[in-house]
Amino acid sequence: MTFKNLDTSSAFKQLQALPASDLKLVLSPDRIKACHAYAGGGLTYHYGAMPVAQEHMKVLQQLSDELSLTGKYQALVDGKVMNTGENRLVLHHLTRGQVGKSVTADGEDKGAFYQAQLEKIKRFSDQVRSGAILGSTGKKFSTVVQIGIGGSDLGPRALYLALKGWCTSSEIELLDAQFISNVDPDDAQAVLQNLDLESTLFILVSKSGTTLETLTNRDLVFQAIAESGIRGIDPAKHMVAVTSKTSPLAASSSVLDSFFIDDYIGGRYSSTSAVGAVVLSLAFGFETFKAFLNGAHEADMLALNPKVEENAALLDALLGVYLRNVLQYPTTAILPYSQALSRFPAHLQQLDMESNGKHVNRDGQNLSYPTGPVIFGEPGTNGQHSFYQLLHQGTDIVPLQFIGFSESQYQKDVVVEGSTSQEKLNANLVAQIVAFALGKSDGNANKQFAGNRPSSLLCARQLDPKALGALLAHYENKVMFQGFVWNLNSFDQEGVQLGKVLAAKVLDGCKGDEVLKAFSELL
Ligand SMILES: O=P(O)(O)OC[C@H]1O[C@H](O)[C@H](O)[C@@H](O)[C@@H]1O
């Protein structure tokens, strides 16, 4: 299997030579109905409003074949070392089901290891939710608080918010989940001040076990418990740990129990491991989390298909490469028309930008072509009242990724002026896709809409656990495929280390109003 730079690919050179198609010419109901691929979990990926004609699709297939993209995916799930920067396997797919051959590493069957952790999490969450495990003063747990940052916060937080409505309307008993991530003491205080500590279980999540913000917040929580004055409360009975077996936290005695991931699960890819499993199983019940895993696994299996037009994640990845490297668009907006996905764009920022925001290839050689785009986004319709002006009439074209659902989660609605709120939400979604693609001519230049703003749409009947699992895996696999195309190592993150080192340096010499002095010393 050969890894090579995108600009050495003959198919890529063909792609560059094709005429950039004109959206106005091709967007039609027939095209929209024809241009889609099933993404798993009830989710479908629609690309009719993308600036590609059949001739582009043919060359994208050639590019995928030339770079052996699904072959590289198969090698990854079969246990080939794909994280070349850290010399590690990449096994997050295995946390939601077997995709390739069974993988043994460190003398351990990794599938069996992840399955054993899931079974332990099921037992534990069942016991907490049933009251078989109580707080140290005898109260049943009603709230869980995850302490973590980056991949130990963004994915789990986004997924909790995404499923809270569906679980509520499905009459699943919820435990309330809260999240503490920032080292800003106000972040923790805003959560702690509303808690009944006797009925709260804290989940300390750090794969490395060394992240400054997380360890600091752990100590802040322990201090709050100690200072609460609650008779008989034992902090160790109100905290569990999620970490890697090689981390300093692994042997911690100051927690009720520990659940493990390993070094083959990257932080931004860890939501389907114990990092997401503990909080989501406690909050919504293990069965809900298992349905979520099944949706992700279905998407993973679909991503093995070498036929680009039938592989939603691969197609999304290749269209993204066309927009980034041929049409030279530097950003992508994620626009979920679902308030429940309010933190999903934030998770995708880490997933995409920490994976592919790199300037050297897998061999450490500088690259001469663009790589990962800047990712941002907010739910619709709110974004329409914020940054859509630039998206419609700005000087830069920003490719758009819409996400939508036919039905709401709570199924509570109101008819105003002949339509429900869900109908209004989706009318806006449809109107935006067409307006961005076709624009509007006007004698007054200030009122002109150039159109030709490309977009894709991922949609399903409802945001339920399976659809959410497929949505998460779709983007993980899209980012993986794009990393293969750009010949990157998408699985390490050297770019976050310098800030940590400098922060430690400033801390040594900086107290309170000394900060300005410290800055001047560093200049
Ligand atoms: O889970 P931890 O080891 O505490 O790491 C938390 C985060 O730390 C860094 O920011 C890494 O770049 C992220 O990928 C990771 O998710």
Coordinates of C-alpha atoms and ligand atoms in Angstrom, one line a residue:
M1 CA 0.0 0.0 0.0
T2 CA 1.6 3.3 -1.1
F3 CA 1.3 6.6 0.7
K4 CA 2.1 9.6 -1.5
N5 CA 1.4 13.3 -1.5
L6 CA -1.8 14.4 -3.2
D7 CA 0.0 16.6 -5.7
T8 CA 1.8 13.5 -7.1
S9 CA -1.5 11.8 -7.9
S10 CA -2.4 11.6 -11.6
A11 CA -6.1 11.5 -10.8
F12 CA -5.7 14.7 -8.8
K13 CA -4.1 16.4 -11.8
Q14 CA -7.0 15.3 -13.9
L15 CA -9.4 16.7 -11.3
Q16 CA -7.6 20.1 -11.4
A17 CA -8.0 20.1 -15.2
L18 CA -11.7 19.6 -15.2
P19 CA -13.9 22.7 -15.7
A20 CA -15.4 23.9 -12.4
S21 CA -19.1 23.1 -12.9
D22 CA -21.7 25.8 -12.4
L23 CA -24.2 25.0 -9.7
K24 CA -26.9 27.1 -11.3
L25 CA -26.9 24.7 -14.3
V26 CA -27.3 21.4 -12.3
L27 CA -29.4 21.9 -9.2
S28 CA -32.8 20.3 -10.0
P29 CA -35.3 18.1 -8.2
D30 CA -34.1 15.1 -10.2
R31 CA -30.5 15.7 -9.4
I32 CA -31.3 16.2 -5.7
K33 CA -33.2 12.9 -5.7
A34 CA -30.3 11.1 -7.5
C35 CA -27.3 12.4 -5.6
H36 CA -27.3 10.7 -2.2
A37 CA -25.6 7.9 -0.3
Y38 CA -26.8 6.0 2.8
A39 CA -24.7 6.9 5.8
G40 CA -26.1 4.4 8.4
G41 CA -28.4 4.8 11.4
G42 CA -31.2 6.1 9.1
L43 CA -28.9 8.9 8.0
T44 CA -28.5 9.9 4.3
Y45 CA -25.9 12.1 2.8
H46 CA -27.1 14.4 -0.1
Y47 CA -24.6 16.1 -2.4
G48 CA -26.9 17.4 -5.2
A49 CA -25.9 21.0 -4.3
M50 CA -22.2 20.3 -4.6
P51 CA -20.4 21.7 -7.7
V52 CA -19.6 18.4 -9.3
A53 CA -20.9 16.7 -12.4
Q54 CA -20.6 13.0 -13.4
E55 CA -17.1 13.7 -14.9
H56 CA -15.9 14.8 -11.5
M57 CA -17.4 11.8 -9.8
K58 CA -15.6 9.5 -12.2
V59 CA -12.2 11.2 -11.4
L60 CA -12.9 11.2 -7.6
Q61 CA -13.4 7.4 -7.9
Q62 CA -10.1 7.2 -9.7
L63 CA -8.4 9.2 -7.0
S64 CA -9.9 7.0 -4.3
D65 CA -8.6 3.9 -6.1
E66 CA -5.2 5.4 -6.9
L67 CA -4.7 6.3 -3.2
S68 CA -6.3 3.1 -2.0
L69 CA -8.4 4.9 0.5
T70 CA -10.7 2.1 1.6
G71 CA -7.7 -0.2 1.5
K72 CA -5.9 2.1 4.0
Y73 CA -9.1 2.1 6.1
Q74 CA -9.1 -1.7 6.0
A75 CA -5.4 -1.8 7.1
L76 CA -6.2 0.6 10.0
V77 CA -9.0 -1.6 11.3
D78 CA -6.8 -4.7 10.7
G79 CA -4.3 -3.3 13.2
K80 CA -1.6 -1.7 11.0
V81 CA 0.3 1.1 12.7
M82 CA -1.4 4.2 11.2
N83 CA -0.5 6.7 13.9
T84 CA 3.1 7.0 12.7
G85 CA 3.9 10.0 14.9
E86 CA 3.4 8.0 18.1
N87 CA 4.0 4.5 16.5
R88 CA 0.6 3.3 17.6
L89 CA -2.4 1.4 16.2
V90 CA -5.6 3.3 15.7
L91 CA -8.5 1.3 17.1
H92 CA -11.4 3.5 17.9
H93 CA -13.6 1.6 15.5
L94 CA -13.2 -1.5 17.6
T95 CA -14.9 0.1 20.6
R96 CA -18.3 -0.1 18.7
G97 CA -17.8 -3.5 16.9
Q98 CA -15.4 -5.6 14.8
V99 CA -14.8 -4.0 11.4
G100 CA -11.6 -5.8 10.4
K101 CA -9.6 -8.8 11.7
S102 CA -9.3 -9.2 15.4
V103 CA -6.4 -7.2 16.7
T104 CA -3.9 -8.3 19.3
A105 CA -1.6 -5.6 20.8
D106 CA 0.5 -5.7 24.0
G107 CA -0.3 -9.4 24.0
E108 CA -4.0 -8.6 24.4
D109 CA -7.0 -9.2 22.2
K110 CA -8.1 -5.6 21.9
G111 CA -11.7 -6.4 20.9
A112 CA -12.1 -8.5 24.0
F113 CA -10.5 -5.6 26.1
Y114 CA -13.0 -3.0 24.9
Q115 CA -15.9 -5.4 25.2
A116 CA -14.9 -6.2 28.8
Q117 CA -14.8 -2.5 29.6
L118 CA -18.3 -2.1 28.1
E119 CA -19.6 -5.0 30.2
K120 CA -18.1 -3.4 33.3
I121 CA -19.7 -0.1 32.4
K122 CA -23.0 -1.7 31.9
R123 CA -22.9 -3.4 35.3
F124 CA -21.8 -0.2 37.1
S125 CA -24.3 2.1 35.4
D126 CA -27.1 -0.4 36.0
Q127 CA -26.2 -0.5 39.7
V128 CA -26.0 3.3 40.1
R129 CA -29.3 3.9 38.2
S130 CA -31.1 1.2 40.2
G131 CA -29.7 2.5 43.6
A132 CA -27.7 -0.7 44.2
I133 CA -24.7 1.7 44.5
L134 CA -25.5 4.8 46.6
G135 CA -23.5 7.9 47.7
S136 CA -21.5 7.7 50.9
T137 CA -24.3 9.2 53.0
G138 CA -26.9 6.7 51.6
K139 CA -28.5 9.0 48.9
K140 CA -29.2 7.6 45.4
F141 CA -27.2 9.4 42.7
S142 CA -29.2 11.8 40.6
T143 CA -26.5 13.8 39.0
V144 CA -23.2 12.9 37.2
V145 CA -20.5 15.5 36.6
Q146 CA -17.8 14.8 34.0
I147 CA -14.4 16.5 34.7
G148 CA -12.3 16.5 31.5
I149 CA -11.2 18.7 28.6
G150 CA -10.7 18.3 24.8
G151 CA -11.6 14.8 23.7
S152 CA -12.5 14.0 27.3
D153 CA -15.2 16.7 27.2
L154 CA -16.3 17.9 23.8
G155 CA -17.6 14.7 22.3
P156 CA -19.3 13.4 25.5
R157 CA -20.9 16.8 26.2
A158 CA -22.1 17.2 22.6
L159 CA -23.6 13.6 22.7
Y160 CA -25.3 14.1 26.0
L161 CA -27.0 17.3 24.8
A162 CA -27.9 15.6 21.5
L163 CA -29.8 12.7 23.2
K164 CA -31.3 14.4 26.3
G165 CA -34.5 15.3 24.4
W166 CA -34.9 11.9 22.7
C167 CA -34.4 10.1 26.0
T168 CA -36.9 12.3 27.8
S169 CA -39.6 11.8 25.2
S170 CA -38.8 8.1 25.2
E171 CA -39.6 8.1 28.9
I172 CA -36.1 6.8 29.8
E173 CA -35.2 7.8 33.4
L174 CA -32.5 10.4 33.2
L175 CA -29.6 11.2 35.5
D176 CA -28.7 14.9 35.0
A177 CA -25.2 15.3 33.5
Q178 CA -23.0 18.4 33.9
F179 CA -19.5 19.1 32.6
I180 CA -16.5 20.8 34.1
S181 CA -13.6 21.4 31.7
N182 CA -11.9 24.8 31.8
V183 CA -9.2 25.6 34.4
D184 CA -11.1 28.9 34.9
P185 CA -12.4 28.4 38.5
D186 CA -15.7 29.9 37.6
D187 CA -16.4 27.0 35.2
A188 CA -16.3 24.5 38.1
Q189 CA -18.0 26.9 40.5
A190 CA -20.9 27.5 38.2
V191 CA -21.6 23.7 38.3
L192 CA -20.7 23.0 42.0
Q193 CA -22.9 25.8 43.5
N194 CA -26.1 24.0 42.2
L195 CA -25.1 20.5 43.2
D196 CA -26.4 18.3 46.0
L197 CA -23.0 16.7 46.6
E198 CA -24.5 13.7 48.5
S199 CA -26.3 12.6 45.3
T200 CA -23.6 13.6 42.8
L201 CA -21.1 11.2 41.2
F202 CA -18.1 12.8 39.6
I203 CA -16.4 11.2 36.5
L204 CA -12.7 12.1 36.2
V205 CA -11.8 11.6 32.6
S206 CA -8.2 11.9 31.3
K207 CA -6.7 9.5 29.0
S208 CA -3.1 10.6 29.8
G209 CA -3.9 11.3 33.5
T210 CA -1.7 14.3 33.3
T211 CA -3.8 17.2 31.9
L212 CA -3.3 20.3 34.1
E213 CA -6.9 21.5 33.8
T214 CA -8.5 18.2 34.7
L215 CA -6.2 17.4 37.7
T216 CA -6.7 21.0 39.0
N217 CA -10.5 20.6 38.7
R218 CA -10.4 17.2 40.4
D219 CA -8.6 18.9 43.4
L220 CA -11.1 21.8 43.3
V221 CA -14.0 19.3 43.6
F222 CA -12.3 17.3 46.4
Q223 CA -11.8 20.7 48.2
A224 CA -15.5 21.6 47.7
I225 CA -16.5 18.2 49.2
A226 CA -14.2 18.5 52.1
E227 CA -15.4 22.1 52.8
S228 CA -19.1 21.2 52.4
G229 CA -19.3 20.2 56.1
I230 CA -21.6 17.3 55.1
R231 CA -21.3 14.7 57.9
G232 CA -20.0 11.3 56.7
I233 CA -19.4 12.2 53.1
D234 CA -16.5 10.3 51.6
P235 CA -15.1 11.9 48.5
A236 CA -13.7 8.6 47.2
K237 CA -17.2 7.2 47.1
H238 CA -18.3 10.1 44.8
M239 CA -15.7 9.8 42.0
V240 CA -14.8 7.3 39.3
A241 CA -11.9 7.6 36.9
V242 CA -11.7 7.0 33.1
T243 CA -8.1 6.8 31.9
S244 CA -5.6 4.7 30.1
K245 CA -4.1 1.8 31.9
T246 CA -0.6 3.4 31.6
S247 CA -1.7 6.7 33.2
P248 CA -0.9 7.9 36.8
L249 CA -4.6 7.8 37.5
A250 CA -4.9 4.1 36.7
A251 CA -3.8 3.0 40.2
S252 CA -5.6 5.8 41.9
S253 CA -7.1 4.7 45.3
S254 CA -9.1 7.9 45.7
V255 CA -11.9 6.8 43.4
L256 CA -14.8 4.4 43.7
D257 CA -13.9 2.6 40.5
S258 CA -11.9 3.0 37.3
F259 CA -12.7 2.3 33.6
F260 CA -10.0 2.1 31.0
I261 CA -9.2 3.1 27.5
D262 CA -5.8 2.5 25.9
D263 CA -3.2 4.4 23.9
Y264 CA -4.8 3.2 20.7
I265 CA -7.8 5.5 21.2
G266 CA -7.1 9.1 20.3
G267 CA -8.9 11.7 22.6
R268 CA -10.9 13.2 19.7
Y269 CA -11.9 9.7 18.6
S270 CA -12.8 8.4 22.1
S271 CA -16.6 9.2 22.4
T272 CA -17.5 5.5 21.7
S273 CA -15.0 4.3 24.3
A274 CA -15.3 4.5 28.1
V275 CA -14.8 8.3 27.7
G276 CA -18.3 8.6 26.4
A277 CA -19.7 5.3 27.7
V278 CA -19.6 6.0 31.4
V279 CA -21.4 9.4 31.4
L280 CA -23.9 8.4 28.7
S281 CA -24.7 5.0 30.2
L282 CA -25.2 6.6 33.7
A283 CA -27.3 9.5 32.2
F284 CA -29.4 7.5 29.8
G285 CA -29.0 3.8 30.6
F286 CA -26.6 1.4 28.9
E287 CA -29.2 0.3 26.3
T288 CA -29.3 3.8 24.9
F289 CA -25.5 3.9 24.6
K290 CA -25.5 0.5 22.9
A291 CA -28.0 1.7 20.3
F292 CA -25.7 4.7 19.7
L293 CA -22.7 2.3 19.3
N294 CA -24.7 0.2 16.8
G295 CA -25.4 3.3 14.6
A296 CA -21.7 4.1 14.6
H297 CA -20.8 0.5 13.8
E298 CA -23.3 0.5 10.8
A299 CA -21.6 3.6 9.5
D300 CA -18.1 2.1 9.9
M301 CA -19.2 -1.0 7.9
L302 CA -20.6 1.2 5.1
A303 CA -17.3 3.1 5.0
L304 CA -15.5 0.0 3.7
N305 CA -17.3 0.2 0.3
P306 CA -14.7 1.1 -2.4
K307 CA -17.5 2.6 -4.6
V308 CA -17.3 6.3 -3.8
E309 CA -21.0 7.0 -4.9
E310 CA -22.2 4.3 -2.3
N311 CA -19.8 5.3 0.5
A312 CA -21.1 8.5 2.2
A313 CA -18.1 9.2 4.4
L314 CA -15.6 8.6 1.5
L315 CA -17.8 10.8 -0.8
D316 CA -18.0 13.6 1.8
A317 CA -14.2 13.3 2.2
L318 CA -13.4 13.5 -1.5
L319 CA -15.9 16.3 -2.2
G320 CA -14.2 18.2 0.7
V321 CA -10.8 17.6 -1.0
Y322 CA -12.2 19.0 -4.3
L323 CA -13.5 22.1 -2.5
R324 CA -10.3 22.6 -0.5
N325 CA -7.6 21.7 -3.0
V326 CA -9.2 22.5 -6.4
L327 CA -11.6 25.3 -5.6
Q328 CA -9.3 26.5 -2.8
Y329 CA -11.9 27.1 -0.1
P330 CA -10.2 27.4 3.3
T331 CA -13.1 26.9 5.6
T332 CA -16.2 24.7 6.1
A333 CA -19.3 25.6 8.1
I334 CA -21.3 22.9 10.0
L335 CA -24.9 24.0 10.3
P336 CA -27.1 21.6 12.3
Y337 CA -30.8 22.5 12.0
S338 CA -31.3 20.9 15.4
Q339 CA -30.7 22.7 18.7
A340 CA -29.9 19.4 20.3
L341 CA -26.7 19.4 18.2
S342 CA -25.6 22.8 19.6
R343 CA -22.2 21.5 20.7
F344 CA -21.6 19.1 17.8
P345 CA -19.7 21.7 15.7
A346 CA -17.4 22.3 18.6
H347 CA -16.6 18.6 18.8
L348 CA -16.0 18.5 15.0
Q349 CA -13.6 21.4 15.4
Q350 CA -11.4 19.2 17.5
L351 CA -12.0 16.1 15.4
D352 CA -11.2 17.7 12.1
M353 CA -8.7 20.5 13.0
E354 CA -6.6 18.5 15.5
S355 CA -6.5 15.6 13.0
N356 CA -5.7 17.4 9.8
G357 CA -4.5 20.8 10.7
K358 CA -0.9 19.8 9.8
H359 CA 1.8 21.0 7.5
V360 CA 4.0 18.0 7.2
N361 CA 3.2 14.5 5.8
R362 CA 3.5 11.1 7.5
D363 CA 7.2 11.2 6.7
G364 CA 7.8 14.6 8.2
Q365 CA 8.2 16.4 4.9
N366 CA 6.7 19.9 4.4
L367 CA 3.6 19.9 2.2
S368 CA 3.0 22.4 -0.7
Y369 CA -0.8 22.0 -0.8
P370 CA -3.6 23.0 1.6
T371 CA -4.7 20.5 4.2
G372 CA -7.4 20.6 6.9
P373 CA -10.0 23.4 6.6
V374 CA -11.1 25.8 9.4
I375 CA -14.3 24.3 10.9
F376 CA -17.0 26.4 12.6
G377 CA -20.7 26.3 13.0
E378 CA -23.9 27.0 15.0
P379 CA -27.4 25.5 14.9
G380 CA -29.9 26.9 12.4
T381 CA -32.0 28.9 12.4
N382 CA -29.9 30.9 14.9
G383 CA -26.9 31.1 12.6
Q384 CA -29.2 32.8 10.0
H385 CA -29.4 35.7 12.5
S386 CA -25.7 35.8 13.0
F387 CA -23.1 35.0 10.3
Y388 CA -25.2 34.1 7.2
Q389 CA -24.7 37.5 5.8
L390 CA -21.1 36.7 5.1
L391 CA -22.0 33.2 3.9
H392 CA -24.4 34.7 1.3
Q393 CA -22.7 37.9 0.3
G394 CA -19.1 37.8 1.6
T395 CA -16.0 37.9 -0.6
D396 CA -15.1 34.3 0.4
I397 CA -17.1 31.2 -0.5
V398 CA -17.6 29.0 2.5
P399 CA -18.7 25.4 1.8
L400 CA -21.6 24.4 4.0
Q401 CA -22.6 21.1 5.7
F402 CA -26.2 21.1 6.8
I403 CA -27.7 18.5 9.2
G404 CA -31.5 18.1 9.5
F405 CA -34.2 15.9 10.8
S406 CA -37.9 15.5 9.7
E407 CA -39.2 15.1 13.3
S408 CA -38.4 16.8 16.6
Q409 CA -37.3 14.8 19.6
Y410 CA -39.8 16.0 22.1
Q411 CA -42.7 15.8 19.6
K412 CA -44.3 18.9 21.3
D413 CA -45.1 21.6 18.7
V414 CA -47.5 24.4 17.9
V415 CA -49.2 25.5 14.6
V416 CA -48.7 29.2 13.9
E417 CA -50.0 30.7 10.7
G418 CA -50.7 27.2 9.3
S419 CA -47.3 25.5 10.0
T420 CA -45.6 23.8 12.9
S421 CA -42.3 24.9 14.3
Q422 CA -40.6 21.8 13.0
E423 CA -42.0 22.7 9.5
K424 CA -40.7 26.2 9.9
L425 CA -37.3 24.9 10.9
N426 CA -37.0 22.7 7.9
A427 CA -38.5 25.2 5.5
N428 CA -35.6 27.5 6.5
L429 CA -33.1 24.6 6.0
V430 CA -34.4 24.0 2.5
A431 CA -34.6 27.7 1.6
Q432 CA -31.0 28.2 2.7
I433 CA -29.7 25.3 0.6
V434 CA -31.4 26.6 -2.5
A435 CA -30.6 30.3 -1.8
F436 CA -26.9 29.5 -1.4
A437 CA -26.8 27.4 -4.5
L438 CA -28.9 29.6 -6.9
G439 CA -28.6 33.1 -5.4
K440 CA -30.7 35.9 -6.7
S441 CA -30.0 38.6 -9.4
D442 CA -30.9 42.1 -8.6
G443 CA -30.4 45.5 -10.3
N444 CA -29.1 46.8 -7.0
A445 CA -25.7 45.1 -6.4
N446 CA -26.2 45.3 -2.6
K447 CA -29.2 43.1 -3.0
Q448 CA -27.6 40.6 -5.3
F449 CA -26.9 37.0 -4.2
A450 CA -24.1 35.4 -6.3
G451 CA -25.2 31.9 -5.3
N452 CA -22.8 29.1 -6.2
R453 CA -22.3 28.4 -2.5
P454 CA -21.9 24.6 -2.3
S455 CA -23.5 22.6 0.4
S456 CA -24.2 19.0 1.4
L457 CA -27.0 17.7 3.7
L458 CA -27.0 14.8 6.2
C459 CA -30.6 14.0 7.2
A460 CA -32.7 11.4 9.0
R461 CA -36.2 11.0 10.3
Q462 CA -35.2 11.9 13.9
L463 CA -32.1 12.5 16.0
D464 CA -32.2 9.2 17.9
P465 CA -29.2 7.1 19.3
K466 CA -28.6 5.2 16.1
A467 CA -28.6 8.3 13.9
L468 CA -26.3 10.1 16.3
G469 CA -23.9 7.2 16.4
A470 CA -23.8 7.1 12.6
L471 CA -23.4 10.9 12.4
L472 CA -20.4 10.7 14.8
A473 CA -18.7 7.9 12.9
H474 CA -19.5 9.5 9.5
Y475 CA -17.4 12.5 10.5
E476 CA -14.6 10.4 12.1
N477 CA -14.4 8.4 8.9
K478 CA -14.5 11.4 6.6
V479 CA -11.6 13.0 8.6
M480 CA -9.7 9.7 8.4
F481 CA -10.2 9.5 4.6
Q482 CA -9.1 13.1 4.1
G483 CA -6.0 12.5 6.2
F484 CA -5.1 9.6 3.8
V485 CA -5.7 11.8 0.8
W486 CA -3.4 14.5 2.2
N487 CA -0.9 11.9 3.3
L488 CA -1.0 13.1 6.9
N489 CA -0.8 11.3 10.2
S490 CA -4.3 12.3 11.5
F491 CA -3.8 10.7 14.8
D492 CA -1.2 12.6 16.8
Q493 CA -1.3 16.3 18.0
E494 CA 2.2 17.8 18.3
G495 CA 0.7 21.3 17.8
V496 CA -0.9 21.4 21.2
Q497 CA 2.4 20.7 23.2
L498 CA 4.1 24.1 22.9
G499 CA 1.3 26.0 24.6
K500 CA 1.4 23.6 27.6
V501 CA 5.2 24.0 28.0
L502 CA 5.0 27.8 27.8
A503 CA 2.1 27.9 30.3
A504 CA 4.2 25.9 32.8
K505 CA 7.1 28.4 32.3
V506 CA 4.9 31.4 32.8
L507 CA 3.3 29.8 35.8
D508 CA 6.7 29.4 37.5
G509 CA 7.4 33.1 37.2
C510 CA 3.9 34.6 37.3
K511 CA 1.7 35.3 40.2
G512 CA -1.4 37.5 39.9
D513 CA -0.7 40.9 38.5
E514 CA 2.8 39.7 37.6
V515 CA 1.4 38.4 34.4
L516 CA 2.3 41.5 32.4
K517 CA 5.8 41.3 33.8
A518 CA 6.0 37.7 32.8
F519 CA 4.9 38.5 29.3
S520 CA 7.5 41.2 29.0
E521 CA 10.2 38.7 30.1
L522 CA 9.1 36.3 27.4
L523 CA 9.3 38.9 24.6
Ligands
LIG1 O1 -7.8 13.0 28.0 P1 -6.6 13.8 28.3 O2 -5.4 12.9 28.3 O3 -6.7 14.6 29.6 O4 -6.3 14.8 27.1 C1 -7.3 15.8 26.9 C2 -6.9 16.5 25.6 O5 -5.6 17.0 25.8 C3 -5.0 17.6 24.6 O6 -5.6 18.8 24.4 C4 -5.0 16.8 23.4 O7 -4.6 17.5 22.3 C5 -6.4 16.3 23.1 O8 -6.4 15.4 22.0 C6 -6.9 15.6 24.4 O9 -8.3 15.2 24.2

